[in-house]
Short mmCIF file of C-alpha atoms in Angstrom, two decimals:
data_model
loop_
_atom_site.label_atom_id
_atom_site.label_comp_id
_atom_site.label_asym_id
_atom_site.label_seq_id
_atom_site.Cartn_x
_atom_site.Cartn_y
_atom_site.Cartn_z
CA UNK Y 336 0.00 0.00 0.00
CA UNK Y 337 1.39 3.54 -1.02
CA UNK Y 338 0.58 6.67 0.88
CA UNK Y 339 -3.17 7.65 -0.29
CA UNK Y 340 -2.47 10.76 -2.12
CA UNK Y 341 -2.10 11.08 -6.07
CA UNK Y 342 -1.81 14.01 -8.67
CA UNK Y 343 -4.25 12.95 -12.03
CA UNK Y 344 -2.78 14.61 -14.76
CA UNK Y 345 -5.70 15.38 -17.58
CA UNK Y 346 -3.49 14.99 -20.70
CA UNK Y 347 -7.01 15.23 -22.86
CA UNK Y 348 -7.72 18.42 -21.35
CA UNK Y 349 -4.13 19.62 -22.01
CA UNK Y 350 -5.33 19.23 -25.51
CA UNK Y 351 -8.74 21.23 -25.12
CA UNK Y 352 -7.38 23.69 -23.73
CA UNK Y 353 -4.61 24.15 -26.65
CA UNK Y 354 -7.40 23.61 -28.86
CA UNK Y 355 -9.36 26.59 -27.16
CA UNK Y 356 -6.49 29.30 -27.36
CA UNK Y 357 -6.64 27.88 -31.12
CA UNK Y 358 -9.96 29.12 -31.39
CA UNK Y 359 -9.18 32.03 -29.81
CA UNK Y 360 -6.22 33.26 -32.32
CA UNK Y 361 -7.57 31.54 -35.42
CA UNK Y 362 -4.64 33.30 -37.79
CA UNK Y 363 -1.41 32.80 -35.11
CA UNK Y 364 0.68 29.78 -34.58
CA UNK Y 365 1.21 29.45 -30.98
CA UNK Y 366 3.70 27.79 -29.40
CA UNK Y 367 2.83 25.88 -26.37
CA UNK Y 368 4.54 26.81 -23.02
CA UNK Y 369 5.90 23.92 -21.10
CA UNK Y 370 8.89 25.07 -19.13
CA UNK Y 371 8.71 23.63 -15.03
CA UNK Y 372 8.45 20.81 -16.10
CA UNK Y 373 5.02 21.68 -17.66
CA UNK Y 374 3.94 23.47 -15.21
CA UNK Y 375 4.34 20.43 -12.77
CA UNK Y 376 2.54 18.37 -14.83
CA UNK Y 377 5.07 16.12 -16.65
CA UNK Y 378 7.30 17.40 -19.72
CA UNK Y 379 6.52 13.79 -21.80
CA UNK Y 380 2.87 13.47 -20.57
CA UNK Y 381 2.37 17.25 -21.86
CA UNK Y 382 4.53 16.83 -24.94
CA UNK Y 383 2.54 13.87 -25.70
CA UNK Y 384 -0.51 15.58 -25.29
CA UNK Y 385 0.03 18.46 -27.57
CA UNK Y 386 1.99 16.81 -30.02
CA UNK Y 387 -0.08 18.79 -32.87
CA UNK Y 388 0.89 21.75 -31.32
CA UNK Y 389 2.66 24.32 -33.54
CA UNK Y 390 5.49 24.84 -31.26
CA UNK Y 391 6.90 24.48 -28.00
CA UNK Y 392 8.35 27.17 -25.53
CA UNK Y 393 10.87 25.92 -22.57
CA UNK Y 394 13.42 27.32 -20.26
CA UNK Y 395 15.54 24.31 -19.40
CA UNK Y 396 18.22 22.99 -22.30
CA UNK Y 397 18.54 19.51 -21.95
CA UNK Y 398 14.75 19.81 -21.84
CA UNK Y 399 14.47 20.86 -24.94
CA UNK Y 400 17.07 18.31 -26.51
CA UNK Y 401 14.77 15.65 -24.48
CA UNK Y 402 11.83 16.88 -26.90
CA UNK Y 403 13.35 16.51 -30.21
CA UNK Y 404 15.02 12.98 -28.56
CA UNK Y 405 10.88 11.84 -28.47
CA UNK Y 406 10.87 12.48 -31.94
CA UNK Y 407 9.04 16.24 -31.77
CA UNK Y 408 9.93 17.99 -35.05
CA UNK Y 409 8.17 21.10 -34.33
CA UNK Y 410 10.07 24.44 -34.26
CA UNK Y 411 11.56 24.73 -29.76
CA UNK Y 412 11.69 28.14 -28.65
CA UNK Y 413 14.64 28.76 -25.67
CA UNK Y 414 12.44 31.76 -23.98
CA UNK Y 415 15.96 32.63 -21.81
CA UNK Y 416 17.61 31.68 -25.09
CA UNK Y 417 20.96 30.40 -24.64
CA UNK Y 418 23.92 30.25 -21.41
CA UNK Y 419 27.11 29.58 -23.17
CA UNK Y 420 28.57 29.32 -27.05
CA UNK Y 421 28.22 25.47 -26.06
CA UNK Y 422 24.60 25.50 -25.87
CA UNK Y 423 24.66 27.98 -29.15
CA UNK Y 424 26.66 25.16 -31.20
CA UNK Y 425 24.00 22.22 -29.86
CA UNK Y 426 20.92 24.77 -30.37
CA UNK Y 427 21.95 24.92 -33.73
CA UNK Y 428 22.39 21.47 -34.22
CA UNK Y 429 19.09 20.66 -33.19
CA UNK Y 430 17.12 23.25 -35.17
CA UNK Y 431 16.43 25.18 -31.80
CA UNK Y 432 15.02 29.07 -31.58
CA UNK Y 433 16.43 30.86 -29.35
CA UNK Y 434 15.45 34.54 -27.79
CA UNK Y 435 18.35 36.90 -27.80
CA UNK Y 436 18.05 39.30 -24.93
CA UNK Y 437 21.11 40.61 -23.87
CA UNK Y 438 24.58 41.92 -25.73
CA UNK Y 439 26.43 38.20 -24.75
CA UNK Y 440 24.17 37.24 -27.44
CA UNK Y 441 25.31 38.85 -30.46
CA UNK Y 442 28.47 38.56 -29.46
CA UNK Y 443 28.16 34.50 -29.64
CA UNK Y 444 26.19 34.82 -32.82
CA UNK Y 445 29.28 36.84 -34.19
CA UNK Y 446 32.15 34.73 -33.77
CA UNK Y 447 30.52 30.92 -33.26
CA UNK Y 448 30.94 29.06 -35.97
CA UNK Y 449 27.42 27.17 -36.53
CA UNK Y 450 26.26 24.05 -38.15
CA UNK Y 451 23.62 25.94 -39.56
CA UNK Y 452 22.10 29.51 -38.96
CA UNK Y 453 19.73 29.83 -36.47
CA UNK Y 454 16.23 30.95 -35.68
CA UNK Y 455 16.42 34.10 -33.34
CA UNK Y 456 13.69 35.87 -31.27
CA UNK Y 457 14.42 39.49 -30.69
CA UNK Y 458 14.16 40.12 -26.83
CA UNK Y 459 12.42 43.84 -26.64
CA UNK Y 460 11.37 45.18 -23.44
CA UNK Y 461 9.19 47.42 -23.81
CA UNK Y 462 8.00 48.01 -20.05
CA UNK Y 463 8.36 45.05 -18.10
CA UNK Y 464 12.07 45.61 -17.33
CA UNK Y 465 13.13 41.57 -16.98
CA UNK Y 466 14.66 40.56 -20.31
CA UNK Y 467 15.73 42.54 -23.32
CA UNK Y 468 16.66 45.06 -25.10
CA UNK Y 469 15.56 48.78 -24.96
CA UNK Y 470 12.56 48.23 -27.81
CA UNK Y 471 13.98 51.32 -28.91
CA UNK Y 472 16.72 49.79 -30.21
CA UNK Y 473 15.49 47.44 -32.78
CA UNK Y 474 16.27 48.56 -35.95
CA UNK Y 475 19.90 48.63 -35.22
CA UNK Y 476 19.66 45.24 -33.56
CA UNK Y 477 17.49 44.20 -36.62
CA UNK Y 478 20.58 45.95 -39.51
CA UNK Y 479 23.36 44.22 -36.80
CA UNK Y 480 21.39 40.67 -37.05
CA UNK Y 481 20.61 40.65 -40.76
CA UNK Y 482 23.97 40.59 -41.01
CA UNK Y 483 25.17 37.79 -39.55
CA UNK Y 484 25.26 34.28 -41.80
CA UNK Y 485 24.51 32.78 -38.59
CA UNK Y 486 21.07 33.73 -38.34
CA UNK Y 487 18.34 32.19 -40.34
CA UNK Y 488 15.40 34.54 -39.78
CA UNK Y 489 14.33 37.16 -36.92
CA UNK Y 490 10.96 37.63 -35.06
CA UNK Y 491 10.43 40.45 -32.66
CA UNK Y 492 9.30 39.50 -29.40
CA UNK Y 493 8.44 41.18 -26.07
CA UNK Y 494 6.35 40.04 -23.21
CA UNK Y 495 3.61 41.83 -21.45
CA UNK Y 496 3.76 42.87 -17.34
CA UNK Y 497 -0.36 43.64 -16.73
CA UNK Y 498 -2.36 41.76 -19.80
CA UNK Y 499 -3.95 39.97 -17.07
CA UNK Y 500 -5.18 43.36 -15.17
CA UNK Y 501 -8.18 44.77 -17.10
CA UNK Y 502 -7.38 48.42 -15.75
CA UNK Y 503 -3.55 48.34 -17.00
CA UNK Y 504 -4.05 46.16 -19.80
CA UNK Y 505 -0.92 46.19 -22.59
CA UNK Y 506 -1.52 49.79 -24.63
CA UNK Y 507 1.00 51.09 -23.33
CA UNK Y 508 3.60 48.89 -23.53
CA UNK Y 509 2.14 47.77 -27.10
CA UNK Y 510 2.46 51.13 -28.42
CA UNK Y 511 6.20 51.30 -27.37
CA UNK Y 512 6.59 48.27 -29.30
CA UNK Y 513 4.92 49.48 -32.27
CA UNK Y 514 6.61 52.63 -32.29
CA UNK Y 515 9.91 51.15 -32.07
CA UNK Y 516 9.51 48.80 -34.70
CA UNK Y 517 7.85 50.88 -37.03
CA UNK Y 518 8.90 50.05 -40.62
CA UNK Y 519 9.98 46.41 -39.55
CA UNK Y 520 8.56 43.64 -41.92
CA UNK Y 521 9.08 40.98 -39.54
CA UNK Y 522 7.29 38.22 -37.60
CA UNK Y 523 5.84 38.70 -34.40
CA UNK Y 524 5.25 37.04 -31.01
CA UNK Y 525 4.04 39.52 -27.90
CA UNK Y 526 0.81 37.29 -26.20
CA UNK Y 527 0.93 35.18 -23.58
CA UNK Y 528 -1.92 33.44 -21.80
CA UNK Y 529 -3.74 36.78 -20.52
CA UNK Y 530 -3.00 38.40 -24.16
CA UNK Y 531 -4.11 36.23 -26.41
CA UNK Y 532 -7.46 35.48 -24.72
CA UNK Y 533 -8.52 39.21 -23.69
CA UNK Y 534 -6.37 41.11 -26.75
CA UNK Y 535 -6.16 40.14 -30.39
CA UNK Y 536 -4.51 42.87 -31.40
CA UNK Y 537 -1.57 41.57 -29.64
CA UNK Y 538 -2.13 38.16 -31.17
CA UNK Y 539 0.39 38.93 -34.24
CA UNK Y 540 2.31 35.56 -35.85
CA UNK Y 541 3.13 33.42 -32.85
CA UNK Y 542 1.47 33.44 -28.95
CA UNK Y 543 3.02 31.72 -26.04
CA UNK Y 544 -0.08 30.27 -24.17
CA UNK Y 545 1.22 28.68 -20.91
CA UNK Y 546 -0.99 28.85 -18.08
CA UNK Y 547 -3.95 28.44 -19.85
CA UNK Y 548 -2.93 25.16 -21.11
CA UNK Y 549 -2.82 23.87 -17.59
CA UNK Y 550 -6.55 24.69 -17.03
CA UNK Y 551 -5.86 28.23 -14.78
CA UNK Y 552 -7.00 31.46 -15.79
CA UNK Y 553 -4.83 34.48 -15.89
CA UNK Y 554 -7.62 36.88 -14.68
CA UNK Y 555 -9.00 37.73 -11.49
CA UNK Y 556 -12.04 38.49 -13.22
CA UNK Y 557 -12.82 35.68 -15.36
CA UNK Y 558 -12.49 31.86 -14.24
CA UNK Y 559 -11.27 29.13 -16.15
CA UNK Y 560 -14.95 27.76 -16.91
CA UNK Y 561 -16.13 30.76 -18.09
CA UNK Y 562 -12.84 30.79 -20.30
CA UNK Y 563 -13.73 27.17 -21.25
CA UNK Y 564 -10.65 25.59 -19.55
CA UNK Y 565 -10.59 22.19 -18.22
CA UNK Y 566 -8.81 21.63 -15.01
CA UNK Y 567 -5.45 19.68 -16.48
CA UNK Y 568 -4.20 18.52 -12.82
CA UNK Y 569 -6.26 17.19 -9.61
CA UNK Y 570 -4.42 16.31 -6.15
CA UNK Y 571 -6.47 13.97 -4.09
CA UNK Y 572 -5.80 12.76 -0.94
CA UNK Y 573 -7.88 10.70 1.41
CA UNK Y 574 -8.72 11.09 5.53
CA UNK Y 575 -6.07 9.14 7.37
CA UNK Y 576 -7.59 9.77 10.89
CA UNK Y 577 -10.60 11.22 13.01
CA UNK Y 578 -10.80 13.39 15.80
CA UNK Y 579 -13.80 14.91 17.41
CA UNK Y 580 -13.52 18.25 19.35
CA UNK Y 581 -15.40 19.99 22.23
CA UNK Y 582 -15.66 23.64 22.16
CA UNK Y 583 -12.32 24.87 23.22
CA UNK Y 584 -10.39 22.32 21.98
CA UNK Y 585 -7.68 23.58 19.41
CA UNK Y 586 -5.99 21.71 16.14
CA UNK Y 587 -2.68 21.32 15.23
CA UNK Y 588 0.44 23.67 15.17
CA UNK Y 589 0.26 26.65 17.10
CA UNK Y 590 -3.40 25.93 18.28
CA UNK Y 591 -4.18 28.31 15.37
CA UNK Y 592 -7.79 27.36 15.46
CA UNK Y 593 -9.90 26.99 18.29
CA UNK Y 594 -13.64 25.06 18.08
CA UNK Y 595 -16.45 27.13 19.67
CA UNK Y 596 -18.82 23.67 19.63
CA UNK Y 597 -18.18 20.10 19.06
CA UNK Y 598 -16.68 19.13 16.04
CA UNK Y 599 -15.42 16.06 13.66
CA UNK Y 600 -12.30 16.36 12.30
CA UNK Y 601 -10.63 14.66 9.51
CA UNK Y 602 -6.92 13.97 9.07
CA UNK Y 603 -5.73 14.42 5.56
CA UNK Y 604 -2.61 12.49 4.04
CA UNK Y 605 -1.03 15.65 2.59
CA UNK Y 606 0.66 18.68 3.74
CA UNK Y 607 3.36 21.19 2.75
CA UNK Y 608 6.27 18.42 1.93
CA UNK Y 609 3.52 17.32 -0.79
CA UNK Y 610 3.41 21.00 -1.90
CA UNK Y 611 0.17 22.19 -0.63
CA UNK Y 612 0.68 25.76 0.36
CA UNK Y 613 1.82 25.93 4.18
CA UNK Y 614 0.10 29.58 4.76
CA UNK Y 615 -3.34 28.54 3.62
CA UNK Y 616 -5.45 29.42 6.10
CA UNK Y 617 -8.37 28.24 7.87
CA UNK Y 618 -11.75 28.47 5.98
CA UNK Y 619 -9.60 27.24 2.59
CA UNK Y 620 -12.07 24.84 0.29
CA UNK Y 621 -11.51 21.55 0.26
CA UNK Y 622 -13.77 18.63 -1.14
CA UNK Y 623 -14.17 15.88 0.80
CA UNK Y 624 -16.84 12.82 -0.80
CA UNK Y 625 -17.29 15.49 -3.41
CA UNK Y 626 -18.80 17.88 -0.71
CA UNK Y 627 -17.49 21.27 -0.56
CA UNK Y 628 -16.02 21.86 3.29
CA UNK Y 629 -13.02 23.93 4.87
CA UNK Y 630 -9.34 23.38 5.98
CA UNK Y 631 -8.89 24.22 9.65
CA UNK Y 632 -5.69 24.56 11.47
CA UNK Y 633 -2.30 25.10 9.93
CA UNK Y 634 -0.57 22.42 7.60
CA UNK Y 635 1.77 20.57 8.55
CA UNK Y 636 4.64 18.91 7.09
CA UNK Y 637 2.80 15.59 5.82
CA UNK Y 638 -0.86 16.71 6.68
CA UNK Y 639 -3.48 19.27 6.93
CA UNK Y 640 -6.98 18.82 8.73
CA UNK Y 641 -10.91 19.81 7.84
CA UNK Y 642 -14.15 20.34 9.17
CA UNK Y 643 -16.36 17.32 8.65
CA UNK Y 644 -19.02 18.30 10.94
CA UNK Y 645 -21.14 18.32 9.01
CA UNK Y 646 -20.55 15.82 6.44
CA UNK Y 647 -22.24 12.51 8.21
CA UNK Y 648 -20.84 9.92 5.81
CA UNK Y 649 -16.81 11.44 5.81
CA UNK Y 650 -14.83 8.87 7.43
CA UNK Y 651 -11.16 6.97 7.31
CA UNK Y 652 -10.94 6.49 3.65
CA UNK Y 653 -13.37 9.17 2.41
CA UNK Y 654 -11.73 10.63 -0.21
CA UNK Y 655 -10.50 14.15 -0.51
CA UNK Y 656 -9.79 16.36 -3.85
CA UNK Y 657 -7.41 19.50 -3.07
CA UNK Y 658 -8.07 21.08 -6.17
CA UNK Y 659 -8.70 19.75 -9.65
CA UNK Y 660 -12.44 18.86 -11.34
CA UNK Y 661 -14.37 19.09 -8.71
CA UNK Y 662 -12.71 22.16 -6.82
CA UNK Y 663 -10.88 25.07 -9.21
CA UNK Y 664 -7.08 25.64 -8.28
CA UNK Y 665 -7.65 29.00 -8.64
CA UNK Y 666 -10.57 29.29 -5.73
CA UNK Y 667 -7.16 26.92 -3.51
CA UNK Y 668 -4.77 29.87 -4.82
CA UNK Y 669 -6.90 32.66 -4.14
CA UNK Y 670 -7.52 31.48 -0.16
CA UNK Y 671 -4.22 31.22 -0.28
CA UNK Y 672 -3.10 34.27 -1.36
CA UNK Y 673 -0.99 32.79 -3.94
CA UNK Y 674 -1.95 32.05 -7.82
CA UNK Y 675 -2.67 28.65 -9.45
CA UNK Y 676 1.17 28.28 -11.02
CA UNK Y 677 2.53 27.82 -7.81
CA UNK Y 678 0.32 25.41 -6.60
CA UNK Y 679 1.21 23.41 -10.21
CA UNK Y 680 4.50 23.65 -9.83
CA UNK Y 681 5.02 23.08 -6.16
CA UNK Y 682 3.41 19.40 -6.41
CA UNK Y 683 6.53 17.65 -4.89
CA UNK Y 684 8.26 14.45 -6.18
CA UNK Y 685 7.31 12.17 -3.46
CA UNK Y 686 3.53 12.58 -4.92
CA UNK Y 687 2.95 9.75 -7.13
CA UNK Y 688 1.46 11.47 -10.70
CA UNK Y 689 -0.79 9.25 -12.64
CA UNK Y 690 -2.69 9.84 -15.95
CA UNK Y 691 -6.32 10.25 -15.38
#
């Protein structure tokens, strides 16, 4: 017998929800975002389940070198692009685009000798001050690039800081970018999750839909549902233990919550080593036989406890969904304080991950 708790990775609605940012930037290729390991989900299961995808965007190297190894032809876009002349040799080798962001870059470009020329992405930063170049500069980055045999084609590229806060929203940082690359017949790629669904404009020749994939919005104002996501990821656990309280009687660490009446309380086999967030606090949702109830207490390492007052039939073995179909991320997240990536991507390894 294994511990009872278990991530269920959706791989079919991996694929819906690629298929519903399709829908929702008919005329762009987009390339689907699986850095983190997919977001916590699993970089083969998620490869797997958008192999018609028109692309792939990842971080992590030897990640990227593992796609092409499972026999992914697609065009693999570095969004950090390269760390060394090294990985510039291999990148070519394996037909790899990578985002140029920072003078290093060029330099590389200039005097590595290449097996073939390479696809680049022109880093602009146009507001969000992380990567790339002042957006300013891009026609003499653009002259300086076209230049070089090494480099097969250019696309522009910049990333938005507020497309997921409807009062900000991307104007201004979209008109710096379409200021500064006024006159520049060249492919495009600005949208990410929040951008492509709430701003077409932005949509251009390639988007970079990551979260969405996943089955989390990227608005406060909008859930996934009403964006027509399906939850890709659901952590389950079951009740280990009961314990039943008199008013007064506090639970766990800290004696952080106190019962003003009796009360049943179930033990859950998961806690903050299986990467449920440690500061959720009391009054969190949880589903226990399907039936919406509350954390109470603070997690612990291995396990967190709920109210099952008044749910008659919860008991040792009842199972318990953390988030997934039954229970949004995003409503976990929000109690939280935190956002549904970081719930993804905190899932730890000792959490066995099955396809469900």
């Amino acid at each position: 017998m294994t511990r009872p708790i278990q991530a269920l990775v959706h791989t079919q609605a991996i694929s819906h929800n690629y298929q519903v940012v399709k829908r929702n930037a008919p005329h762009s290729r987009a390339f689907a975002v699986v850095k983190a390991n997919a977001y916590g989900h699993g970089l083969q299961r998620a490869a797997t389940a958008l192999q018609a995808a028109d692309g792939f965007g990842i971080l992590e190297f030897d990640n990227a070198l593992a796609l092409r190894q499972w026999g992914l032809q697609q065009p693999i876009l570095l969004l950090e692009g390269v760390f060394s002349q090294s990985e510039l040799i291999e990148a070519a080798r394996q037909d790899l685009r990578i985002a140029i962001h920072e003078p290093g870059h060029l330099v590389w470009l200039e005097q590595t000798t290449l097996s073939r020329p390479v696809h680049v992405f022109l880093k602009l930063n146009t507001g969000m001050n992380r990567l790339g170049f002042p957006a300013e500069q891009a026609h003499d980055l653009v002259a300086r690039l076209q230049k070089l045999p090494n480099v097969a084609s250019i696309t522009l590229m910049a990333h938005f800081a507020t497309a997921d806060e409807p009062a900000k929203g991307i104007e201004k940082q979209l008109t710096r970018f379409a200021s500064a690359t006024s006159g520049l017949d060249l492919p495009i790629s600005l949208a990410n999750s929040a951008a492509t669904l709430a701003y077409p404009q932005a949509q251009h020749n390639w988007v970079r839909p990551g979260i969405v994939l996943y089955g989390s919005t990227p608005f406060e104002d909008r859930t996934a549902e009403q964006l027509g996501l399906q939850a890709a990821m659901t952590l389950q656990a079951q009740i280990i233990a009961e314990q039943h309280l008199q008013a007064g009687d506090a639970v766990g660490y800290g004696a952080t919550f106190v019962a003003d009446k009796p009360m049943r309380i179930g033990v859950v086999a998961c806690g903050y080593a299986d990467g449920y967030p440690r500061h959720a606090p009391t009054g969190t949702p949880v589903l226990v036989d399907g039936q919406r109830t509350r954390l109470v207490g603070r997690v612990s390492m291995d396990m967190l406890t709920v109210d099952i007052t008044d749910l008659p039939r919860a008991r040792i073995g009842s199972p318990v969904e953390l988030w997934g179909k039954g229970l949004p991320i995003d409503d976990v997240a929000r109690a939280a304080g935190t956002i549904g990536y970081e719930l993804m991507c905190a899932v730890a390894p000792r959490v066995r991950v099955v396809e469900g």
